């Protein structure tokens, strides 16, 4: 199995450029020792990307991500950012389909599939988010719901291209609520996601796909979550805004 163990920090709309610079410095100075199969990904707001790229230039296995991009290569889309623009400043990953983008900005599966294609066309990697609401979880239909998101957003890709996909499972009911999926719940969904990839692309592709957990992961619960065989790391929100907490999660991985 050669899949990467990845911890990605999504800052969302937090930290101005000066605060962001300090946070990256603090993360870099936190004594991280990453193996070849481990990666850290930092996803600051657009305004901090270029500075963060320069800070990370000489770092081993620490990469830069953008939180979103537009699906079109260029055009009259005021306020938007293209995948090519991100590639040009040193971005390696783009987060696509975060639950907040789906909920607040109405991003559909069809739009997300186009965004996936735009990122991959620029030779960057995609962190593709999927996840269910509390209502869906309580109805017991979460597996079918996640399957639809993944099939619609990703399964138009061929096997060779799919190698550039990282999947992040983010139970919406556990984002910003203080709730966290139990280790068993996380493992169950991650195993389900891996089975979907195996059915589409084969067992080897599934074994090589990194699947991250993204719901209120913090230093106190990271070790348990990361001990699950199908949980390959985390997509971290609030805890990534504090260098000591983010480093603690990374070290748990």
PDB file of C-alpha atoms in Angstrom:
ATOM      1  CA  UNK A   1       0.000   0.000   0.000  1.00  0.00           C
ATOM      2  CA  UNK A   2       1.518   3.352  -1.034  1.00  0.00           C
ATOM      3  CA  UNK A   3      -1.198   5.830  -0.137  1.00  0.00           C
ATOM      4  CA  UNK A   4      -0.078   9.012   1.580  1.00  0.00           C
ATOM      5  CA  UNK A   5      -0.900   9.838   5.181  1.00  0.00           C
ATOM      6  CA  UNK A   6      -2.086  13.442   4.933  1.00  0.00           C
ATOM      7  CA  UNK A   7      -3.098  16.099   7.432  1.00  0.00           C
ATOM      8  CA  UNK A   8      -4.525  19.207   5.747  1.00  0.00           C
ATOM      9  CA  UNK A   9      -5.347  22.462   7.524  1.00  0.00           C
ATOM     10  CA  UNK A  10      -8.265  24.467   6.101  1.00  0.00           C
ATOM     11  CA  UNK A  11      -8.129  27.994   7.536  1.00  0.00           C
ATOM     12  CA  UNK A  12     -11.432  28.973   5.892  1.00  0.00           C
ATOM     13  CA  UNK A  13     -11.951  32.776   6.019  1.00  0.00           C
ATOM     14  CA  UNK A  14      -9.547  33.386   8.890  1.00  0.00           C
ATOM     15  CA  UNK A  15      -6.157  35.091   9.353  1.00  0.00           C
ATOM     16  CA  UNK A  16      -5.007  38.214   7.563  1.00  0.00           C
ATOM     17  CA  UNK A  17      -1.726  38.082   5.688  1.00  0.00           C
ATOM     18  CA  UNK A  18       0.384  38.989   8.735  1.00  0.00           C
ATOM     19  CA  UNK A  19      -1.352  36.488  11.019  1.00  0.00           C
ATOM     20  CA  UNK A  20      -1.077  33.870   8.309  1.00  0.00           C
ATOM     21  CA  UNK A  21       2.645  34.425   7.931  1.00  0.00           C
ATOM     22  CA  UNK A  22       3.117  33.951  11.663  1.00  0.00           C
ATOM     23  CA  UNK A  23       0.986  30.803  11.732  1.00  0.00           C
ATOM     24  CA  UNK A  24       2.981  29.201   8.911  1.00  0.00           C
ATOM     25  CA  UNK A  25       6.217  30.088  10.717  1.00  0.00           C
ATOM     26  CA  UNK A  26       4.898  28.578  13.950  1.00  0.00           C
ATOM     27  CA  UNK A  27       3.904  25.373  12.155  1.00  0.00           C
ATOM     28  CA  UNK A  28       7.304  25.104  10.491  1.00  0.00           C
ATOM     29  CA  UNK A  29       9.034  25.627  13.849  1.00  0.00           C
ATOM     30  CA  UNK A  30       6.924  23.048  15.703  1.00  0.00           C
ATOM     31  CA  UNK A  31       9.412  20.222  15.225  1.00  0.00           C
ATOM     32  CA  UNK A  32       7.617  18.182  12.577  1.00  0.00           C
ATOM     33  CA  UNK A  33       9.489  15.130  11.324  1.00  0.00           C
ATOM     34  CA  UNK A  34       7.632  13.708   8.340  1.00  0.00           C
ATOM     35  CA  UNK A  35       8.300  10.356   6.737  1.00  0.00           C
ATOM     36  CA  UNK A  36       8.237   9.922   2.976  1.00  0.00           C
ATOM     37  CA  UNK A  37       4.672   8.608   3.150  1.00  0.00           C
ATOM     38  CA  UNK A  38       3.419  11.574   5.200  1.00  0.00           C
ATOM     39  CA  UNK A  39       2.308  14.982   3.936  1.00  0.00           C
ATOM     40  CA  UNK A  40       1.066  18.171   5.542  1.00  0.00           C
ATOM     41  CA  UNK A  41      -1.110  20.482   3.449  1.00  0.00           C
ATOM     42  CA  UNK A  42      -1.873  24.073   4.427  1.00  0.00           C
ATOM     43  CA  UNK A  43      -4.898  25.844   2.915  1.00  0.00           C
ATOM     44  CA  UNK A  44      -4.933  29.572   3.789  1.00  0.00           C
ATOM     45  CA  UNK A  45      -7.228  32.186   2.218  1.00  0.00           C
ATOM     46  CA  UNK A  46      -6.411  33.388  -1.298  1.00  0.00           C
ATOM     47  CA  UNK A  47      -4.715  36.529   0.043  1.00  0.00           C
ATOM     48  CA  UNK A  48      -2.058  34.502   1.875  1.00  0.00           C
ATOM     49  CA  UNK A  49      -1.306  31.896  -0.785  1.00  0.00           C
ATOM     50  CA  UNK A  50       1.626  33.565  -2.519  1.00  0.00           C
ATOM     51  CA  UNK A  51       3.408  34.444   0.730  1.00  0.00           C
ATOM     52  CA  UNK A  52       2.779  30.969   2.124  1.00  0.00           C
ATOM     53  CA  UNK A  53       4.195  29.462  -1.071  1.00  0.00           C
ATOM     54  CA  UNK A  54       7.465  31.294  -0.489  1.00  0.00           C
ATOM     55  CA  UNK A  55       7.549  30.188   3.155  1.00  0.00           C
ATOM     56  CA  UNK A  56       7.016  26.530   2.245  1.00  0.00           C
ATOM     57  CA  UNK A  57       9.390  26.442  -0.715  1.00  0.00           C
ATOM     58  CA  UNK A  58      12.171  24.556   1.084  1.00  0.00           C
ATOM     59  CA  UNK A  59       9.959  22.445   3.351  1.00  0.00           C
ATOM     60  CA  UNK A  60       9.958  18.689   3.021  1.00  0.00           C
ATOM     61  CA  UNK A  61       6.533  17.146   2.434  1.00  0.00           C
ATOM     62  CA  UNK A  62       4.613  20.313   3.354  1.00  0.00           C
ATOM     63  CA  UNK A  63       2.410  21.565   0.525  1.00  0.00           C
ATOM     64  CA  UNK A  64       0.117  24.457  -0.258  1.00  0.00           C
ATOM     65  CA  UNK A  65      -3.595  24.162  -1.038  1.00  0.00           C
ATOM     66  CA  UNK A  66      -6.251  26.587  -2.169  1.00  0.00           C
ATOM     67  CA  UNK A  67      -9.711  26.362  -0.650  1.00  0.00           C
ATOM     68  CA  UNK A  68     -11.553  26.633  -3.962  1.00  0.00           C
ATOM     69  CA  UNK A  69     -11.276  27.671  -7.605  1.00  0.00           C
ATOM     70  CA  UNK A  70     -13.582  28.516 -10.487  1.00  0.00           C
ATOM     71  CA  UNK A  71     -14.455  25.841 -13.020  1.00  0.00           C
ATOM     72  CA  UNK A  72     -13.650  28.012 -16.047  1.00  0.00           C
ATOM     73  CA  UNK A  73     -10.116  28.677 -17.258  1.00  0.00           C
ATOM     74  CA  UNK A  74     -10.709  32.419 -17.728  1.00  0.00           C
ATOM     75  CA  UNK A  75     -13.427  34.929 -18.502  1.00  0.00           C
ATOM     76  CA  UNK A  76     -15.777  37.539 -17.082  1.00  0.00           C
ATOM     77  CA  UNK A  77     -16.092  36.053 -13.591  1.00  0.00           C
ATOM     78  CA  UNK A  78     -15.387  39.010 -11.325  1.00  0.00           C
ATOM     79  CA  UNK A  79     -13.939  38.002  -7.982  1.00  0.00           C
ATOM     80  CA  UNK A  80     -13.133  34.431  -8.992  1.00  0.00           C
ATOM     81  CA  UNK A  81      -9.786  32.634  -9.245  1.00  0.00           C
ATOM     82  CA  UNK A  82      -8.854  30.064 -11.884  1.00  0.00           C
ATOM     83  CA  UNK A  83      -6.903  26.852 -11.429  1.00  0.00           C
ATOM     84  CA  UNK A  84      -4.178  28.179 -13.718  1.00  0.00           C
ATOM     85  CA  UNK A  85      -3.724  31.230 -11.474  1.00  0.00           C
ATOM     86  CA  UNK A  86      -3.311  28.967  -8.457  1.00  0.00           C
ATOM     87  CA  UNK A  87      -0.823  26.738 -10.239  1.00  0.00           C
ATOM     88  CA  UNK A  88       1.212  29.807 -11.145  1.00  0.00           C
ATOM     89  CA  UNK A  89       1.888  30.755  -7.524  1.00  0.00           C
ATOM     90  CA  UNK A  90       2.878  27.287  -6.370  1.00  0.00           C
ATOM     91  CA  UNK A  91      -0.354  25.656  -5.211  1.00  0.00           C
ATOM     92  CA  UNK A  92      -0.226  21.837  -5.184  1.00  0.00           C
ATOM     93  CA  UNK A  93      -3.739  20.939  -3.971  1.00  0.00           C
ATOM     94  CA  UNK A  94      -7.194  22.487  -4.307  1.00  0.00           C
ATOM     95  CA  UNK A  95     -10.075  21.675  -1.961  1.00  0.00           C
ATOM     96  CA  UNK A  96     -13.219  21.010  -3.991  1.00  0.00           C
ATOM     97  CA  UNK A  97     -16.758  20.451  -2.715  1.00  0.00           C
ATOM     98  CA  UNK A  98     -16.397  21.495   0.915  1.00  0.00           C
ATOM     99  CA  UNK A  99     -19.781  21.342   2.629  1.00  0.00           C
ATOM    100  CA  UNK A 100     -19.780  25.112   3.133  1.00  0.00           C
ATOM    101  CA  UNK A 101     -19.272  25.672  -0.598  1.00  0.00           C
ATOM    102  CA  UNK A 102     -22.121  23.288  -1.332  1.00  0.00           C
ATOM    103  CA  UNK A 103     -24.445  24.817   1.282  1.00  0.00           C
ATOM    104  CA  UNK A 104     -23.709  28.555   1.129  1.00  0.00           C
ATOM    105  CA  UNK A 105     -22.756  28.940  -2.525  1.00  0.00           C
ATOM    106  CA  UNK A 106     -25.030  26.352  -4.107  1.00  0.00           C
ATOM    107  CA  UNK A 107     -22.258  24.317  -5.709  1.00  0.00           C
ATOM    108  CA  UNK A 108     -23.877  21.287  -7.355  1.00  0.00           C
ATOM    109  CA  UNK A 109     -22.337  17.936  -8.181  1.00  0.00           C
ATOM    110  CA  UNK A 110     -22.176  18.997 -11.834  1.00  0.00           C
ATOM    111  CA  UNK A 111     -20.255  22.187 -10.999  1.00  0.00           C
ATOM    112  CA  UNK A 112     -17.901  20.279  -8.720  1.00  0.00           C
ATOM    113  CA  UNK A 113     -17.115  17.754 -11.461  1.00  0.00           C
ATOM    114  CA  UNK A 114     -16.082  20.666 -13.695  1.00  0.00           C
ATOM    115  CA  UNK A 115     -13.934  22.127 -10.921  1.00  0.00           C
ATOM    116  CA  UNK A 116     -12.239  18.751 -10.434  1.00  0.00           C
ATOM    117  CA  UNK A 117     -11.409  18.686 -14.145  1.00  0.00           C
ATOM    118  CA  UNK A 118     -10.087  22.257 -14.066  1.00  0.00           C
ATOM    119  CA  UNK A 119      -7.701  21.464 -11.210  1.00  0.00           C
ATOM    120  CA  UNK A 120      -6.451  18.221 -12.721  1.00  0.00           C
ATOM    121  CA  UNK A 121      -5.867  19.921 -16.081  1.00  0.00           C
ATOM    122  CA  UNK A 122      -3.311  22.131 -14.311  1.00  0.00           C
ATOM    123  CA  UNK A 123      -1.489  19.109 -12.837  1.00  0.00           C
ATOM    124  CA  UNK A 124      -2.575  19.861  -9.289  1.00  0.00           C
ATOM    125  CA  UNK A 125      -4.221  17.409  -6.910  1.00  0.00           C
ATOM    126  CA  UNK A 126      -7.797  17.547  -5.656  1.00  0.00           C
ATOM    127  CA  UNK A 127      -8.992  17.150  -2.082  1.00  0.00           C
ATOM    128  CA  UNK A 128     -12.606  16.216  -2.798  1.00  0.00           C
ATOM    129  CA  UNK A 129     -15.031  16.640   0.092  1.00  0.00           C
ATOM    130  CA  UNK A 130     -18.159  14.614   0.711  1.00  0.00           C
ATOM    131  CA  UNK A 131     -20.413  14.355   3.728  1.00  0.00           C
ATOM    132  CA  UNK A 132     -23.942  14.100   5.060  1.00  0.00           C
ATOM    133  CA  UNK A 133     -26.179  16.230   7.273  1.00  0.00           C
ATOM    134  CA  UNK A 134     -27.553  15.092  10.625  1.00  0.00           C
ATOM    135  CA  UNK A 135     -30.947  14.539   8.998  1.00  0.00           C
ATOM    136  CA  UNK A 136     -29.469  12.117   6.480  1.00  0.00           C
ATOM    137  CA  UNK A 137     -27.421  10.359   9.149  1.00  0.00           C
ATOM    138  CA  UNK A 138     -30.482   9.891  11.374  1.00  0.00           C
ATOM    139  CA  UNK A 139     -32.441   8.516   8.411  1.00  0.00           C
ATOM    140  CA  UNK A 140     -29.731   5.902   7.857  1.00  0.00           C
ATOM    141  CA  UNK A 141     -29.208   6.867   4.213  1.00  0.00           C
ATOM    142  CA  UNK A 142     -25.708   8.293   4.559  1.00  0.00           C
ATOM    143  CA  UNK A 143     -23.996   5.564   2.521  1.00  0.00           C
ATOM    144  CA  UNK A 144     -26.210   6.106  -0.515  1.00  0.00           C
ATOM    145  CA  UNK A 145     -25.872   9.886  -0.172  1.00  0.00           C
ATOM    146  CA  UNK A 146     -22.073   9.753  -0.100  1.00  0.00           C
ATOM    147  CA  UNK A 147     -22.070   7.315  -3.020  1.00  0.00           C
ATOM    148  CA  UNK A 148     -24.046   9.792  -5.124  1.00  0.00           C
ATOM    149  CA  UNK A 149     -21.667  12.651  -4.288  1.00  0.00           C
ATOM    150  CA  UNK A 150     -18.610  10.611  -5.216  1.00  0.00           C
ATOM    151  CA  UNK A 151     -20.078   9.091  -8.355  1.00  0.00           C
ATOM    152  CA  UNK A 152     -21.271  12.464  -9.653  1.00  0.00           C
ATOM    153  CA  UNK A 153     -18.160  14.394  -8.729  1.00  0.00           C
ATOM    154  CA  UNK A 154     -15.354  11.942  -9.462  1.00  0.00           C
ATOM    155  CA  UNK A 155     -16.307   8.800 -11.326  1.00  0.00           C
ATOM    156  CA  UNK A 156     -16.146  10.391 -14.756  1.00  0.00           C
ATOM    157  CA  UNK A 157     -12.350  10.248 -14.356  1.00  0.00           C
ATOM    158  CA  UNK A 158     -10.254   7.420 -15.761  1.00  0.00           C
ATOM    159  CA  UNK A 159      -8.098   5.348 -13.427  1.00  0.00           C
ATOM    160  CA  UNK A 160      -4.840   7.105 -14.313  1.00  0.00           C
ATOM    161  CA  UNK A 161      -6.312  10.524 -13.560  1.00  0.00           C
ATOM    162  CA  UNK A 162      -8.028   9.360 -10.378  1.00  0.00           C
ATOM    163  CA  UNK A 163      -4.599   8.847  -8.804  1.00  0.00           C
ATOM    164  CA  UNK A 164      -4.525  12.604  -8.227  1.00  0.00           C
ATOM    165  CA  UNK A 165      -7.623  12.544  -6.018  1.00  0.00           C
ATOM    166  CA  UNK A 166      -7.683  12.669  -2.217  1.00  0.00           C
ATOM    167  CA  UNK A 167     -11.125  12.177  -0.649  1.00  0.00           C
ATOM    168  CA  UNK A 168     -12.128  13.952   2.561  1.00  0.00           C
ATOM    169  CA  UNK A 169     -15.154  12.667   4.442  1.00  0.00           C
ATOM    170  CA  UNK A 170     -16.667  15.490   6.477  1.00  0.00           C
ATOM    171  CA  UNK A 171     -19.838  14.625   8.395  1.00  0.00           C
ATOM    172  CA  UNK A 172     -21.620  17.985   8.295  1.00  0.00           C
ATOM    173  CA  UNK A 173     -23.214  17.300  11.663  1.00  0.00           C
ATOM    174  CA  UNK A 174     -19.739  17.240  13.209  1.00  0.00           C
ATOM    175  CA  UNK A 175     -18.377  20.503  11.767  1.00  0.00           C
ATOM    176  CA  UNK A 176     -18.294  23.412  14.189  1.00  0.00           C
ATOM    177  CA  UNK A 177     -20.718  21.659  16.535  1.00  0.00           C
ATOM    178  CA  UNK A 178     -18.237  20.026  18.882  1.00  0.00           C
ATOM    179  CA  UNK A 179     -19.648  16.657  17.857  1.00  0.00           C
ATOM    180  CA  UNK A 180     -17.282  14.114  16.365  1.00  0.00           C
ATOM    181  CA  UNK A 181     -17.969  10.849  14.645  1.00  0.00           C
ATOM    182  CA  UNK A 182     -16.876   7.951  16.792  1.00  0.00           C
ATOM    183  CA  UNK A 183     -13.876   5.983  15.623  1.00  0.00           C
ATOM    184  CA  UNK A 184     -16.248   3.216  14.514  1.00  0.00           C
ATOM    185  CA  UNK A 185     -18.479   5.631  12.580  1.00  0.00           C
ATOM    186  CA  UNK A 186     -15.485   7.158  10.827  1.00  0.00           C
ATOM    187  CA  UNK A 187     -14.018   3.765   9.968  1.00  0.00           C
ATOM    188  CA  UNK A 188     -17.357   2.493   8.674  1.00  0.00           C
ATOM    189  CA  UNK A 189     -17.782   5.411   6.266  1.00  0.00           C
ATOM    190  CA  UNK A 190     -14.167   5.431   5.141  1.00  0.00           C
ATOM    191  CA  UNK A 191     -14.371   1.701   4.407  1.00  0.00           C
ATOM    192  CA  UNK A 192     -17.562   2.344   2.440  1.00  0.00           C
ATOM    193  CA  UNK A 193     -15.856   5.069   0.402  1.00  0.00           C
ATOM    194  CA  UNK A 194     -12.893   2.800  -0.287  1.00  0.00           C
ATOM    195  CA  UNK A 195     -15.254   0.046  -1.418  1.00  0.00           C
ATOM    196  CA  UNK A 196     -16.825   2.463  -3.906  1.00  0.00           C
ATOM    197  CA  UNK A 197     -13.413   3.288  -5.340  1.00  0.00           C
ATOM    198  CA  UNK A 198     -12.552  -0.415  -5.503  1.00  0.00           C
ATOM    199  CA  UNK A 199     -15.760  -1.221  -7.366  1.00  0.00           C
ATOM    200  CA  UNK A 200     -15.019   1.497  -9.929  1.00  0.00           C
ATOM    201  CA  UNK A 201     -11.253   1.362 -10.346  1.00  0.00           C
ATOM    202  CA  UNK A 202     -10.107  -1.874  -8.688  1.00  0.00           C
ATOM    203  CA  UNK A 203      -8.607  -2.883  -5.357  1.00  0.00           C
ATOM    204  CA  UNK A 204      -5.146  -1.474  -6.067  1.00  0.00           C
ATOM    205  CA  UNK A 205      -6.520   1.991  -6.844  1.00  0.00           C
ATOM    206  CA  UNK A 206      -8.641   1.886  -3.702  1.00  0.00           C
ATOM    207  CA  UNK A 207      -5.675   0.861  -1.566  1.00  0.00           C
ATOM    208  CA  UNK A 208      -3.687   3.790  -2.944  1.00  0.00           C
ATOM    209  CA  UNK A 209      -6.395   6.421  -2.358  1.00  0.00           C
ATOM    210  CA  UNK A 210      -5.928   8.638   0.697  1.00  0.00           C
ATOM    211  CA  UNK A 211      -9.200   9.201   2.570  1.00  0.00           C
ATOM    212  CA  UNK A 212      -9.198  11.921   5.222  1.00  0.00           C
ATOM    213  CA  UNK A 213     -11.582  12.560   8.118  1.00  0.00           C
ATOM    214  CA  UNK A 214     -12.895  16.121   8.409  1.00  0.00           C
ATOM    215  CA  UNK A 215     -15.202  16.605  11.365  1.00  0.00           C
ATOM    216  CA  UNK A 216     -13.980  18.315  14.554  1.00  0.00           C
ATOM    217  CA  UNK A 217     -10.689  16.447  14.673  1.00  0.00           C
ATOM    218  CA  UNK A 218      -8.423  17.759  17.426  1.00  0.00           C
ATOM    219  CA  UNK A 219      -5.335  16.607  19.351  1.00  0.00           C
ATOM    220  CA  UNK A 220      -7.437  14.805  21.955  1.00  0.00           C
ATOM    221  CA  UNK A 221      -9.211  12.509  19.484  1.00  0.00           C
ATOM    222  CA  UNK A 222      -6.819  12.426  16.529  1.00  0.00           C
ATOM    223  CA  UNK A 223      -4.876   9.340  17.603  1.00  0.00           C
ATOM    224  CA  UNK A 224      -8.030   7.248  17.902  1.00  0.00           C
ATOM    225  CA  UNK A 225      -9.402   8.381  14.554  1.00  0.00           C
ATOM    226  CA  UNK A 226      -6.084   7.915  12.798  1.00  0.00           C
ATOM    227  CA  UNK A 227      -5.695   4.402  14.217  1.00  0.00           C
ATOM    228  CA  UNK A 228      -8.637   3.271  12.068  1.00  0.00           C
ATOM    229  CA  UNK A 229      -7.316   1.261   9.109  1.00  0.00           C
ATOM    230  CA  UNK A 230      -9.164   3.291   6.473  1.00  0.00           C
ATOM    231  CA  UNK A 231      -8.617   6.754   7.991  1.00  0.00           C
ATOM    232  CA  UNK A 232      -5.472   8.103   6.350  1.00  0.00           C
ATOM    233  CA  UNK A 233      -5.401  11.516   7.994  1.00  0.00           C
ATOM    234  CA  UNK A 234      -7.552  14.581   8.485  1.00  0.00           C
ATOM    235  CA  UNK A 235      -8.934  17.720   6.910  1.00  0.00           C
ATOM    236  CA  UNK A 236      -8.658  20.039   9.890  1.00  0.00           C
ATOM    237  CA  UNK A 237     -10.661  23.227  10.361  1.00  0.00           C
ATOM    238  CA  UNK A 238     -10.580  25.196  13.620  1.00  0.00           C
ATOM    239  CA  UNK A 239      -7.684  23.277  15.160  1.00  0.00           C
ATOM    240  CA  UNK A 240      -5.457  24.225  12.215  1.00  0.00           C
ATOM    241  CA  UNK A 241      -5.614  27.884  13.297  1.00  0.00           C
ATOM    242  CA  UNK A 242      -3.522  27.160  16.390  1.00  0.00           C
ATOM    243  CA  UNK A 243      -0.034  25.938  15.533  1.00  0.00           C
ATOM    244  CA  UNK A 244       0.344  23.782  18.661  1.00  0.00           C
ATOM    245  CA  UNK A 245      -2.992  22.055  18.081  1.00  0.00           C
ATOM    246  CA  UNK A 246      -2.323  21.479  14.392  1.00  0.00           C
ATOM    247  CA  UNK A 247       1.146  20.129  15.159  1.00  0.00           C
ATOM    248  CA  UNK A 248      -0.352  17.828  17.787  1.00  0.00           C
ATOM    249  CA  UNK A 249      -2.746  16.394  15.226  1.00  0.00           C
ATOM    250  CA  UNK A 250       0.052  15.954  12.694  1.00  0.00           C
ATOM    251  CA  UNK A 251       2.192  14.134  15.234  1.00  0.00           C
ATOM    252  CA  UNK A 252      -0.760  11.854  16.084  1.00  0.00           C
ATOM    253  CA  UNK A 253      -0.797  10.807  12.433  1.00  0.00           C
TER     254      UNK A 253
END
